[in-house]
mmCIF file of C-alpha atoms in Angstrom:
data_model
loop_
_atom_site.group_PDB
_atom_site.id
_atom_site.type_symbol
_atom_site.label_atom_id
_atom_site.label_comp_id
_atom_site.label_asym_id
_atom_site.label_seq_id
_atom_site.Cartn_x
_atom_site.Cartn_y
_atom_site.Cartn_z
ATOM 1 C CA UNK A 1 47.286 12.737 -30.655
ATOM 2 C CA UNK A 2 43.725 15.086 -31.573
ATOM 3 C CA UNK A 3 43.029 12.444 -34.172
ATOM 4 C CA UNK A 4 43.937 9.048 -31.942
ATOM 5 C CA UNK A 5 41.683 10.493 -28.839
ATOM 6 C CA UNK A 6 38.786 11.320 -31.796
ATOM 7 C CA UNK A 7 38.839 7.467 -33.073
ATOM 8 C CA UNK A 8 39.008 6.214 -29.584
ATOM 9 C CA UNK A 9 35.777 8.063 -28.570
ATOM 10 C CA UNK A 10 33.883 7.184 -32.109
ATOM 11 C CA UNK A 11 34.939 3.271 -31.334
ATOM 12 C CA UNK A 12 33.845 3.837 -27.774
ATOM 13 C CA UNK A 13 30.336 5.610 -28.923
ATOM 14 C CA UNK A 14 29.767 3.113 -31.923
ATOM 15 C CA UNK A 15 30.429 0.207 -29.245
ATOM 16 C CA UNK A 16 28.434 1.862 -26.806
ATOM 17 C CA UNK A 17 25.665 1.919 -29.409
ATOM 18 C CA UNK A 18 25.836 -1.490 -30.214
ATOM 19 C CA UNK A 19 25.694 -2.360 -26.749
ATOM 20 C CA UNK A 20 22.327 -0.619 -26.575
ATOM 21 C CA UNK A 21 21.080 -2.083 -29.034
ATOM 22 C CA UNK A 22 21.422 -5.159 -28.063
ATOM 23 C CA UNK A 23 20.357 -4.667 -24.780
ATOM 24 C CA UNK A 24 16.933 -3.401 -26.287
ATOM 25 C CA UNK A 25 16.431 -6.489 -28.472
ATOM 26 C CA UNK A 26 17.270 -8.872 -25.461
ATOM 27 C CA UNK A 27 14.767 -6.346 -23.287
ATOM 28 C CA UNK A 28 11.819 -7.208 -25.751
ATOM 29 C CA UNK A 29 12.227 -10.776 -26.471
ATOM 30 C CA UNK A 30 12.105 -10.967 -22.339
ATOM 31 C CA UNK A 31 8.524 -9.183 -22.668
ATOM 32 C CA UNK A 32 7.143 -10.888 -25.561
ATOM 33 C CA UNK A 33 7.997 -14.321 -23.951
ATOM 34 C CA UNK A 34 5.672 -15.118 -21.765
ATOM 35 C CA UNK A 35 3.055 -14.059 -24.254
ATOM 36 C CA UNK A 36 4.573 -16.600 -27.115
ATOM 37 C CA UNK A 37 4.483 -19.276 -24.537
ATOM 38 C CA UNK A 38 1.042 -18.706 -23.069
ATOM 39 C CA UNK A 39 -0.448 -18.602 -26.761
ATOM 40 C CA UNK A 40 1.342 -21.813 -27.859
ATOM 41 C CA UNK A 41 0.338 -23.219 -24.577
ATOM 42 C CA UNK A 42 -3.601 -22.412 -25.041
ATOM 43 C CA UNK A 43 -3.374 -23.601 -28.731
ATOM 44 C CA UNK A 44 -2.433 -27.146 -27.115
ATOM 45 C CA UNK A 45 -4.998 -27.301 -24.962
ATOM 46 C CA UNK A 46 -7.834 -29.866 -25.032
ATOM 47 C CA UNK A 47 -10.373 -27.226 -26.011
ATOM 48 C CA UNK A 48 -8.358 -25.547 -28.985
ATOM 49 C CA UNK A 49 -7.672 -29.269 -30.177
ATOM 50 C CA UNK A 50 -11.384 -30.080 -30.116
ATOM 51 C CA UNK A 51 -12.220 -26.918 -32.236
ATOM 52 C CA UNK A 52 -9.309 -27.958 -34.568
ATOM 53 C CA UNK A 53 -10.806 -31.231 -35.230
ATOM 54 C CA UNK A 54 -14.376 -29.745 -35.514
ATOM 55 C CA UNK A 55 -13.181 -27.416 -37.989
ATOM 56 C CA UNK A 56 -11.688 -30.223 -39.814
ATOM 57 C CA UNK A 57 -13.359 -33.116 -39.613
ATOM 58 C CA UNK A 58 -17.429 -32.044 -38.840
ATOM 59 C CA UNK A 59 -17.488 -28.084 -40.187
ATOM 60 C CA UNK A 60 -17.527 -29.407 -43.921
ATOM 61 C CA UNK A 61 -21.186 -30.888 -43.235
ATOM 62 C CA UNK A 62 -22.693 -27.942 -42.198
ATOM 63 C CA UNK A 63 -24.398 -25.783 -44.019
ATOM 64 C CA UNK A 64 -22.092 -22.685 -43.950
ATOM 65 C CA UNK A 65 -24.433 -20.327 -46.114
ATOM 66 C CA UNK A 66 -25.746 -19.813 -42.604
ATOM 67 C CA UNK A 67 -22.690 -18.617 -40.947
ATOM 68 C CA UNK A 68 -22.753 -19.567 -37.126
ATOM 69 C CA UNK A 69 -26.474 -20.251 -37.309
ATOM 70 C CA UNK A 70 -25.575 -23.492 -39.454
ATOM 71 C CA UNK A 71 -23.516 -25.138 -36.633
ATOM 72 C CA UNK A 72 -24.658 -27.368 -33.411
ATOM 73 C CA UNK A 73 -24.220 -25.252 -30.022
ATOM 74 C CA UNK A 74 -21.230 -27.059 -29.550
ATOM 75 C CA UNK A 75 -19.912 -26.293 -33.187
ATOM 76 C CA UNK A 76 -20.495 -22.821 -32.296
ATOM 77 C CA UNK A 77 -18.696 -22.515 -29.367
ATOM 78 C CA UNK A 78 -15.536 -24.281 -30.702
ATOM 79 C CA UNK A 79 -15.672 -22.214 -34.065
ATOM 80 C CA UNK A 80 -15.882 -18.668 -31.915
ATOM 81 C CA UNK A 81 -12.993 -20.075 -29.927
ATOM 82 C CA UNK A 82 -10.833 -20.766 -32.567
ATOM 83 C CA UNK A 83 -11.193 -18.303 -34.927
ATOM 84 C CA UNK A 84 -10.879 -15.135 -31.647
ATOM 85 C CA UNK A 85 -8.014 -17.004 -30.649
ATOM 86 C CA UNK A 86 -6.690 -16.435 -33.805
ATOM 87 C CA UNK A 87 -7.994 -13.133 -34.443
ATOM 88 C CA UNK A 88 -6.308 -11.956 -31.147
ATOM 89 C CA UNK A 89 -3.014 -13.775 -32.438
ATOM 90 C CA UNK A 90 -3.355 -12.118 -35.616
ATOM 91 C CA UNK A 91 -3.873 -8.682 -33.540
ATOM 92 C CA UNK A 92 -0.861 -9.284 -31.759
ATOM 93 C CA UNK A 93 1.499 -10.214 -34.917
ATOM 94 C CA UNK A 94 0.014 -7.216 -36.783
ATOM 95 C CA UNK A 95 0.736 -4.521 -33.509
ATOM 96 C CA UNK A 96 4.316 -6.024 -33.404
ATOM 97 C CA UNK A 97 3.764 -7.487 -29.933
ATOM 98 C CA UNK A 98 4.788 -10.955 -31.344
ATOM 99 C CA UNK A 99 6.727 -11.695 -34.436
ATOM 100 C CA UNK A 100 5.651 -13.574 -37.560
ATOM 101 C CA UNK A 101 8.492 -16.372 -37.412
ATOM 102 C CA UNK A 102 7.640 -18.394 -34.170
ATOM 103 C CA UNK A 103 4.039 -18.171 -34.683
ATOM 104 C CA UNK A 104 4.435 -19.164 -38.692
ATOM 105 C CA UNK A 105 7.107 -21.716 -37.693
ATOM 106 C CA UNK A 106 5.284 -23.396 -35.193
ATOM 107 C CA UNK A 107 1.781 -22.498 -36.376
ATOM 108 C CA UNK A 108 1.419 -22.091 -39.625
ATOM 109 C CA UNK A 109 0.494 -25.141 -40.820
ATOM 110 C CA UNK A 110 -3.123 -24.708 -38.488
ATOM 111 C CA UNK A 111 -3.694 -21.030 -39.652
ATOM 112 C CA UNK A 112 -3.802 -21.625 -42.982
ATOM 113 C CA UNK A 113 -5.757 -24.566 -42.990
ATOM 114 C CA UNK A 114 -8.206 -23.398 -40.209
ATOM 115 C CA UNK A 115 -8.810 -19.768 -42.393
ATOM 116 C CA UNK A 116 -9.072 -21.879 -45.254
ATOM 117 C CA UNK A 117 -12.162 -23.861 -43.797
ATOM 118 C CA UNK A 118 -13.295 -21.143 -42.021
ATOM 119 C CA UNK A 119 -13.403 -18.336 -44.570
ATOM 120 C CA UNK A 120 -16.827 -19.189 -46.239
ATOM 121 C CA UNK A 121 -18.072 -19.060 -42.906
ATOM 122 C CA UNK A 122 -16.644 -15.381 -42.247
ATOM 123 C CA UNK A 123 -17.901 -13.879 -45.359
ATOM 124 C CA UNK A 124 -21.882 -14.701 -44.199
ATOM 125 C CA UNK A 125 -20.792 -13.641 -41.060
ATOM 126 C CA UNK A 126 -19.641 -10.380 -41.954
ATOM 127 C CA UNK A 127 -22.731 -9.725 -44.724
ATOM 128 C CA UNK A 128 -25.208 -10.627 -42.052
ATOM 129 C CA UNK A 129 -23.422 -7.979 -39.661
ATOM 130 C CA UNK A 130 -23.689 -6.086 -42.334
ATOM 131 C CA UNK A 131 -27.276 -6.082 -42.891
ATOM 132 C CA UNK A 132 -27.847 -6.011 -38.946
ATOM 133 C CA UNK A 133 -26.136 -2.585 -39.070
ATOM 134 C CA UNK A 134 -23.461 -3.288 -36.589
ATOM 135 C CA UNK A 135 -20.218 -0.606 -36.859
ATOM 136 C CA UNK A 136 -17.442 -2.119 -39.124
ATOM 137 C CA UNK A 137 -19.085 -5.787 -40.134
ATOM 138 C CA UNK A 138 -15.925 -6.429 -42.402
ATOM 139 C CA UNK A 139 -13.497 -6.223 -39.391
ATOM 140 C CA UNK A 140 -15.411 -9.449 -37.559
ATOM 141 C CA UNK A 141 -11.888 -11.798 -37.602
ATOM 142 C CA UNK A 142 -9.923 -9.377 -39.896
ATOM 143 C CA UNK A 143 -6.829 -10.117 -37.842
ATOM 144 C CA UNK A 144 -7.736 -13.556 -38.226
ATOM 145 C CA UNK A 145 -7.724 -12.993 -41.821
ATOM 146 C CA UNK A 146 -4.757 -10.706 -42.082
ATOM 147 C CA UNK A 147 -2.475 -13.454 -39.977
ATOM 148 C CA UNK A 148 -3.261 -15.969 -42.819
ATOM 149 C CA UNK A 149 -1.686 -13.546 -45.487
ATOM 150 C CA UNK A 150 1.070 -13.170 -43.649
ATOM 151 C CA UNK A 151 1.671 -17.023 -42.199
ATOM 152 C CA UNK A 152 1.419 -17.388 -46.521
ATOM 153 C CA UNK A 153 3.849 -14.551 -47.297
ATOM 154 C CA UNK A 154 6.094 -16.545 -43.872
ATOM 155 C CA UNK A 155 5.224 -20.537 -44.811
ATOM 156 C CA UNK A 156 6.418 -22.795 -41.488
ATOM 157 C CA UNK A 157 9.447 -23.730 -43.641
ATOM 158 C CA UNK A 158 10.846 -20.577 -44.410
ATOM 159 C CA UNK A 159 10.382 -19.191 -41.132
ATOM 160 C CA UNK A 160 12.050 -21.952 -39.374
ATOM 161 C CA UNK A 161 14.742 -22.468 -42.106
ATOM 162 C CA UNK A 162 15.829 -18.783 -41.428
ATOM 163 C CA UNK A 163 16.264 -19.227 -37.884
ATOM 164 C CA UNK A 164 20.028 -19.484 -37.123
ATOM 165 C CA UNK A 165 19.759 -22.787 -34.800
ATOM 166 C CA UNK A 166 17.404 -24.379 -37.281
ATOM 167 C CA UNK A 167 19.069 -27.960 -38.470
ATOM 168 C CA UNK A 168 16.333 -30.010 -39.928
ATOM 169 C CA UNK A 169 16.327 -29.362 -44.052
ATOM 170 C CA UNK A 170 13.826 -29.965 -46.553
ATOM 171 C CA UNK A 171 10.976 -30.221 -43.957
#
């Protein structure tokens, strides 16, 4: 009788446990959210589109050996957008506030090829912070960078062929 009351309560307590854990889970994935949606939302948007096609389409004929300087005001404006928009993702995925499946699912594709055209562009920008003194030069769109490595280490495809209610293959 001892030993059928003891296996009740450690089936009770592991259930229990379980329970809780799930709860928790379900508890953060209601937090995080709102966030998820607001970012994809703003990386829709007319503005972040524009910079996207700058970056792609008008960045490769500037002269990028002079970091921010060598872009039209406009050019400027979208680039900074962009690339803090990613930086701030890239803050976000490496604090564990969002994780690196929906954003490497949905935006992978854009983060590695915005970094990719972008990265010349950060290196001048980080020597001439550098040489201006400014505290920690090298960390000017570190997250940025960072969120590339890990989008690489994620690709699109493997994070959405992972996800359980994923059907598409071989795409």
């Amino acid at each position: 009788m001892e030993i059928a009351a003891l296996v009740v309560s450690l089936v009770a307590f592991g259930v229990s446990g379980a329970v809780s854990w799930r709860q928790l889970r379900l508890s953060e994935q209601a937090n995080t959210l709102p966030v998820v949606v607001d970012l994809f939302r703003e990386h829709r948007s007319v503005r972040l589109a524009r910079a996207r096609t700058f970056v792609h389409e008008e960045l490769p004929a500037c002269d990028l050996s002079l970091g921010l300087a060598g872009l039209p005001d406009e050019g400027q404006d979208l680039v900074r957008e962009l690339a803090w928009y990613y930086d701030n993702l890239g803050a976000l995925v490496t604090h564990g506030v969002v994780e690196i499946e929906p954003v490497s699912g949905y935006l992978g594709g854009s983060v590695i090829s915005v970094w990719e055209h972008l990265e010349p562009l950060v290196a001048v920008e980080r020597a001439r912070r550098a040489q201006n003194a400014l505290p920690d030069p090298t960390r000017w769109q570190e997250h940025f960078e960072n969120l590339y490595h890990l989008v690489r280490e994620t690709p699109a495809e493997q994070a959405r062929a992972e996800t359980p209610l994923w059907r598409l293959s071989g795409r």
